[in-house]
């Protein structure tokens, strides 16, 4: 019996690192599924597929969470999706390369809730800092390391 193959699932609607994902996937020969609510252009390559889901609430998240597992790397900035995928045993990375872990996800969910409450109360709060070269570099390293670790497991 062969082990399940590695797979990368991408919450793609607002993902700024799709090109970096393709680069690592081609080098490591790992299939990638780009999941979105609408058409997103993808490279014409046998390792890259696109899944267009309905525009229903959490449709892309549900599709990804249902397929996440121990041999899966999920790329998302969505904290609640990250939590669901971690519970399924997946490795989860944010587009900045920061890993979501079972020990850090609780604090991330709590912070998300506090920020939502502040916004709902009319408080002006800043968003995330601009996405930069250093974020791309960190992401490339983190994805490569995650795939190497999973391949050895």
PDB file of C-alpha atoms in Angstrom:
ATOM      1  CA  UNK A   1       0.000   0.000   0.000  1.00  0.00           C
ATOM      2  CA  UNK A   2       1.408   3.413  -0.971  1.00  0.00           C
ATOM      3  CA  UNK A   3       1.053   6.496   1.190  1.00  0.00           C
ATOM      4  CA  UNK A   4      -1.364   9.195   0.135  1.00  0.00           C
ATOM      5  CA  UNK A   5       0.341  11.707  -2.143  1.00  0.00           C
ATOM      6  CA  UNK A   6       1.097  15.207  -0.967  1.00  0.00           C
ATOM      7  CA  UNK A   7      -1.278  17.907  -2.136  1.00  0.00           C
ATOM      8  CA  UNK A   8      -1.481  21.694  -1.844  1.00  0.00           C
ATOM      9  CA  UNK A   9      -4.921  23.289  -1.486  1.00  0.00           C
ATOM     10  CA  UNK A  10      -5.120  27.041  -2.013  1.00  0.00           C
ATOM     11  CA  UNK A  11      -7.848  29.367  -0.758  1.00  0.00           C
ATOM     12  CA  UNK A  12      -7.231  31.416  -3.862  1.00  0.00           C
ATOM     13  CA  UNK A  13      -9.652  34.331  -4.075  1.00  0.00           C
ATOM     14  CA  UNK A  14      -7.282  36.790  -2.388  1.00  0.00           C
ATOM     15  CA  UNK A  15      -4.074  34.763  -2.327  1.00  0.00           C
ATOM     16  CA  UNK A  16      -1.046  36.911  -3.263  1.00  0.00           C
ATOM     17  CA  UNK A  17       1.425  34.010  -3.548  1.00  0.00           C
ATOM     18  CA  UNK A  18      -0.025  31.789  -6.261  1.00  0.00           C
ATOM     19  CA  UNK A  19       3.068  32.145  -8.472  1.00  0.00           C
ATOM     20  CA  UNK A  20       5.291  31.142  -5.562  1.00  0.00           C
ATOM     21  CA  UNK A  21       3.079  28.115  -4.885  1.00  0.00           C
ATOM     22  CA  UNK A  22       3.399  26.994  -8.516  1.00  0.00           C
ATOM     23  CA  UNK A  23       7.181  27.400  -8.411  1.00  0.00           C
ATOM     24  CA  UNK A  24       7.578  25.191  -5.331  1.00  0.00           C
ATOM     25  CA  UNK A  25       4.978  22.683  -6.529  1.00  0.00           C
ATOM     26  CA  UNK A  26       6.759  22.197  -9.859  1.00  0.00           C
ATOM     27  CA  UNK A  27      10.126  21.767  -8.177  1.00  0.00           C
ATOM     28  CA  UNK A  28       8.737  19.266  -5.642  1.00  0.00           C
ATOM     29  CA  UNK A  29       6.280  17.683  -8.142  1.00  0.00           C
ATOM     30  CA  UNK A  30       3.311  18.199  -5.815  1.00  0.00           C
ATOM     31  CA  UNK A  31      -0.190  18.730  -7.210  1.00  0.00           C
ATOM     32  CA  UNK A  32      -1.974  21.999  -6.444  1.00  0.00           C
ATOM     33  CA  UNK A  33      -5.693  22.728  -6.423  1.00  0.00           C
ATOM     34  CA  UNK A  34      -6.676  26.385  -6.694  1.00  0.00           C
ATOM     35  CA  UNK A  35     -10.105  26.829  -5.058  1.00  0.00           C
ATOM     36  CA  UNK A  36     -12.137  29.953  -5.766  1.00  0.00           C
ATOM     37  CA  UNK A  37     -15.665  31.285  -6.143  1.00  0.00           C
ATOM     38  CA  UNK A  38     -14.939  32.560  -9.641  1.00  0.00           C
ATOM     39  CA  UNK A  39     -12.634  31.873 -12.562  1.00  0.00           C
ATOM     40  CA  UNK A  40      -8.954  32.349 -11.785  1.00  0.00           C
ATOM     41  CA  UNK A  41      -6.336  31.918 -14.468  1.00  0.00           C
ATOM     42  CA  UNK A  42      -3.928  29.067 -13.753  1.00  0.00           C
ATOM     43  CA  UNK A  43      -0.875  27.803 -15.629  1.00  0.00           C
ATOM     44  CA  UNK A  44      -1.460  25.074 -18.183  1.00  0.00           C
ATOM     45  CA  UNK A  45       0.368  22.350 -16.286  1.00  0.00           C
ATOM     46  CA  UNK A  46      -0.683  18.829 -15.264  1.00  0.00           C
ATOM     47  CA  UNK A  47       0.087  19.483 -11.572  1.00  0.00           C
ATOM     48  CA  UNK A  48      -2.192  22.546 -11.346  1.00  0.00           C
ATOM     49  CA  UNK A  49      -5.985  22.244 -11.259  1.00  0.00           C
ATOM     50  CA  UNK A  50      -8.752  24.730 -10.583  1.00  0.00           C
ATOM     51  CA  UNK A  51     -11.915  24.121  -8.586  1.00  0.00           C
ATOM     52  CA  UNK A  52     -14.621  26.740  -8.956  1.00  0.00           C
ATOM     53  CA  UNK A  53     -17.190  26.486  -6.185  1.00  0.00           C
ATOM     54  CA  UNK A  54     -20.499  28.286  -5.772  1.00  0.00           C
ATOM     55  CA  UNK A  55     -20.502  31.787  -4.371  1.00  0.00           C
ATOM     56  CA  UNK A  56     -22.417  30.503  -1.346  1.00  0.00           C
ATOM     57  CA  UNK A  57     -21.207  31.437   2.117  1.00  0.00           C
ATOM     58  CA  UNK A  58     -18.031  29.477   2.962  1.00  0.00           C
ATOM     59  CA  UNK A  59     -18.310  27.316  -0.187  1.00  0.00           C
ATOM     60  CA  UNK A  60     -14.567  27.455  -0.894  1.00  0.00           C
ATOM     61  CA  UNK A  61     -13.736  26.944   2.781  1.00  0.00           C
ATOM     62  CA  UNK A  62     -16.032  23.925   3.003  1.00  0.00           C
ATOM     63  CA  UNK A  63     -14.557  22.381  -0.152  1.00  0.00           C
ATOM     64  CA  UNK A  64     -11.010  22.799   1.187  1.00  0.00           C
ATOM     65  CA  UNK A  65     -11.798  21.643   4.746  1.00  0.00           C
ATOM     66  CA  UNK A  66     -13.495  18.483   3.446  1.00  0.00           C
ATOM     67  CA  UNK A  67     -10.337  17.530   1.521  1.00  0.00           C
ATOM     68  CA  UNK A  68      -7.689  18.593   4.032  1.00  0.00           C
ATOM     69  CA  UNK A  69      -5.737  15.847   5.731  1.00  0.00           C
ATOM     70  CA  UNK A  70      -2.333  14.731   7.006  1.00  0.00           C
ATOM     71  CA  UNK A  71      -0.644  14.888   3.580  1.00  0.00           C
ATOM     72  CA  UNK A  72      -2.127  18.276   2.689  1.00  0.00           C
ATOM     73  CA  UNK A  73      -0.703  21.770   2.867  1.00  0.00           C
ATOM     74  CA  UNK A  74      -3.432  24.406   2.946  1.00  0.00           C
ATOM     75  CA  UNK A  75      -2.630  28.006   2.029  1.00  0.00           C
ATOM     76  CA  UNK A  76      -5.086  30.488   3.526  1.00  0.00           C
ATOM     77  CA  UNK A  77      -5.312  33.749   5.437  1.00  0.00           C
ATOM     78  CA  UNK A  78      -8.696  32.684   6.839  1.00  0.00           C
ATOM     79  CA  UNK A  79      -8.222  31.840  10.528  1.00  0.00           C
ATOM     80  CA  UNK A  80     -11.432  29.831  10.866  1.00  0.00           C
ATOM     81  CA  UNK A  81     -10.583  27.752   7.783  1.00  0.00           C
ATOM     82  CA  UNK A  82      -7.075  27.247   9.182  1.00  0.00           C
ATOM     83  CA  UNK A  83      -8.600  25.896  12.394  1.00  0.00           C
ATOM     84  CA  UNK A  84     -10.791  23.413  10.512  1.00  0.00           C
ATOM     85  CA  UNK A  85      -7.856  22.206   8.420  1.00  0.00           C
ATOM     86  CA  UNK A  86      -5.568  21.841  11.444  1.00  0.00           C
ATOM     87  CA  UNK A  87      -8.238  19.674  13.080  1.00  0.00           C
ATOM     88  CA  UNK A  88      -8.157  17.476   9.939  1.00  0.00           C
ATOM     89  CA  UNK A  89      -4.396  17.064  10.356  1.00  0.00           C
ATOM     90  CA  UNK A  90      -3.252  19.389   7.556  1.00  0.00           C
ATOM     91  CA  UNK A  91      -0.278  21.736   7.593  1.00  0.00           C
ATOM     92  CA  UNK A  92      -1.616  25.290   7.248  1.00  0.00           C
ATOM     93  CA  UNK A  93       0.371  28.322   6.095  1.00  0.00           C
ATOM     94  CA  UNK A  94      -0.666  31.920   5.729  1.00  0.00           C
ATOM     95  CA  UNK A  95       0.407  33.727   2.535  1.00  0.00           C
ATOM     96  CA  UNK A  96       3.097  35.481   4.595  1.00  0.00           C
ATOM     97  CA  UNK A  97       4.659  32.107   5.422  1.00  0.00           C
ATOM     98  CA  UNK A  98       3.506  32.123   9.021  1.00  0.00           C
ATOM     99  CA  UNK A  99       2.340  28.649   9.995  1.00  0.00           C
ATOM    100  CA  UNK A 100      -0.929  28.170  11.811  1.00  0.00           C
ATOM    101  CA  UNK A 101      -0.455  25.540  14.518  1.00  0.00           C
ATOM    102  CA  UNK A 102      -2.687  23.837  17.043  1.00  0.00           C
ATOM    103  CA  UNK A 103      -0.962  25.859  19.768  1.00  0.00           C
ATOM    104  CA  UNK A 104      -1.313  29.235  18.019  1.00  0.00           C
ATOM    105  CA  UNK A 105      -4.758  28.955  16.448  1.00  0.00           C
ATOM    106  CA  UNK A 106      -6.706  29.639  19.669  1.00  0.00           C
ATOM    107  CA  UNK A 107      -4.983  32.992  20.181  1.00  0.00           C
ATOM    108  CA  UNK A 108      -5.492  33.859  16.496  1.00  0.00           C
ATOM    109  CA  UNK A 109      -9.231  33.121  16.753  1.00  0.00           C
ATOM    110  CA  UNK A 110      -9.510  35.193  19.941  1.00  0.00           C
ATOM    111  CA  UNK A 111      -7.671  38.129  18.339  1.00  0.00           C
ATOM    112  CA  UNK A 112      -9.941  37.876  15.291  1.00  0.00           C
ATOM    113  CA  UNK A 113     -13.021  38.048  17.533  1.00  0.00           C
ATOM    114  CA  UNK A 114     -11.672  41.061  19.451  1.00  0.00           C
ATOM    115  CA  UNK A 115     -10.882  42.905  16.217  1.00  0.00           C
ATOM    116  CA  UNK A 116     -14.361  42.141  14.850  1.00  0.00           C
ATOM    117  CA  UNK A 117     -15.913  43.519  18.050  1.00  0.00           C
ATOM    118  CA  UNK A 118     -13.808  46.684  17.811  1.00  0.00           C
ATOM    119  CA  UNK A 119     -14.796  47.199  14.175  1.00  0.00           C
ATOM    120  CA  UNK A 120     -18.463  46.568  15.000  1.00  0.00           C
ATOM    121  CA  UNK A 121     -18.213  49.216  17.720  1.00  0.00           C
ATOM    122  CA  UNK A 122     -17.005  51.751  15.177  1.00  0.00           C
ATOM    123  CA  UNK A 123     -13.371  51.793  16.240  1.00  0.00           C
ATOM    124  CA  UNK A 124     -10.907  52.684  13.508  1.00  0.00           C
ATOM    125  CA  UNK A 125      -8.244  50.001  13.456  1.00  0.00           C
ATOM    126  CA  UNK A 126      -5.531  49.462  10.911  1.00  0.00           C
ATOM    127  CA  UNK A 127      -5.359  46.432   8.691  1.00  0.00           C
ATOM    128  CA  UNK A 128      -2.405  44.184   8.062  1.00  0.00           C
ATOM    129  CA  UNK A 129       0.844  45.738   6.910  1.00  0.00           C
ATOM    130  CA  UNK A 130       1.450  45.784   3.140  1.00  0.00           C
ATOM    131  CA  UNK A 131       2.530  42.501   1.595  1.00  0.00           C
ATOM    132  CA  UNK A 132       6.194  42.697   0.598  1.00  0.00           C
ATOM    133  CA  UNK A 133       9.222  40.879  -0.780  1.00  0.00           C
ATOM    134  CA  UNK A 134      10.189  39.595   2.647  1.00  0.00           C
ATOM    135  CA  UNK A 135       6.722  37.996   3.014  1.00  0.00           C
ATOM    136  CA  UNK A 136       7.133  36.254  -0.365  1.00  0.00           C
ATOM    137  CA  UNK A 137      10.563  34.975   0.595  1.00  0.00           C
ATOM    138  CA  UNK A 138       9.353  33.721   3.972  1.00  0.00           C
ATOM    139  CA  UNK A 139       6.401  32.020   2.275  1.00  0.00           C
ATOM    140  CA  UNK A 140       8.616  30.245  -0.282  1.00  0.00           C
ATOM    141  CA  UNK A 141      10.832  28.893   2.511  1.00  0.00           C
ATOM    142  CA  UNK A 142       7.911  27.848   4.697  1.00  0.00           C
ATOM    143  CA  UNK A 143       6.127  26.006   1.872  1.00  0.00           C
ATOM    144  CA  UNK A 144       9.288  24.219   0.786  1.00  0.00           C
ATOM    145  CA  UNK A 145      10.052  23.183   4.385  1.00  0.00           C
ATOM    146  CA  UNK A 146       6.479  21.969   4.954  1.00  0.00           C
ATOM    147  CA  UNK A 147       6.556  19.795   1.836  1.00  0.00           C
ATOM    148  CA  UNK A 148       9.941  18.310   2.747  1.00  0.00           C
ATOM    149  CA  UNK A 149       8.672  17.526   6.271  1.00  0.00           C
ATOM    150  CA  UNK A 150       5.483  15.903   4.962  1.00  0.00           C
ATOM    151  CA  UNK A 151       7.340  13.872   2.347  1.00  0.00           C
ATOM    152  CA  UNK A 152       9.557  12.412   5.085  1.00  0.00           C
ATOM    153  CA  UNK A 153       6.645  11.604   7.398  1.00  0.00           C
TER     154      UNK A 153
END
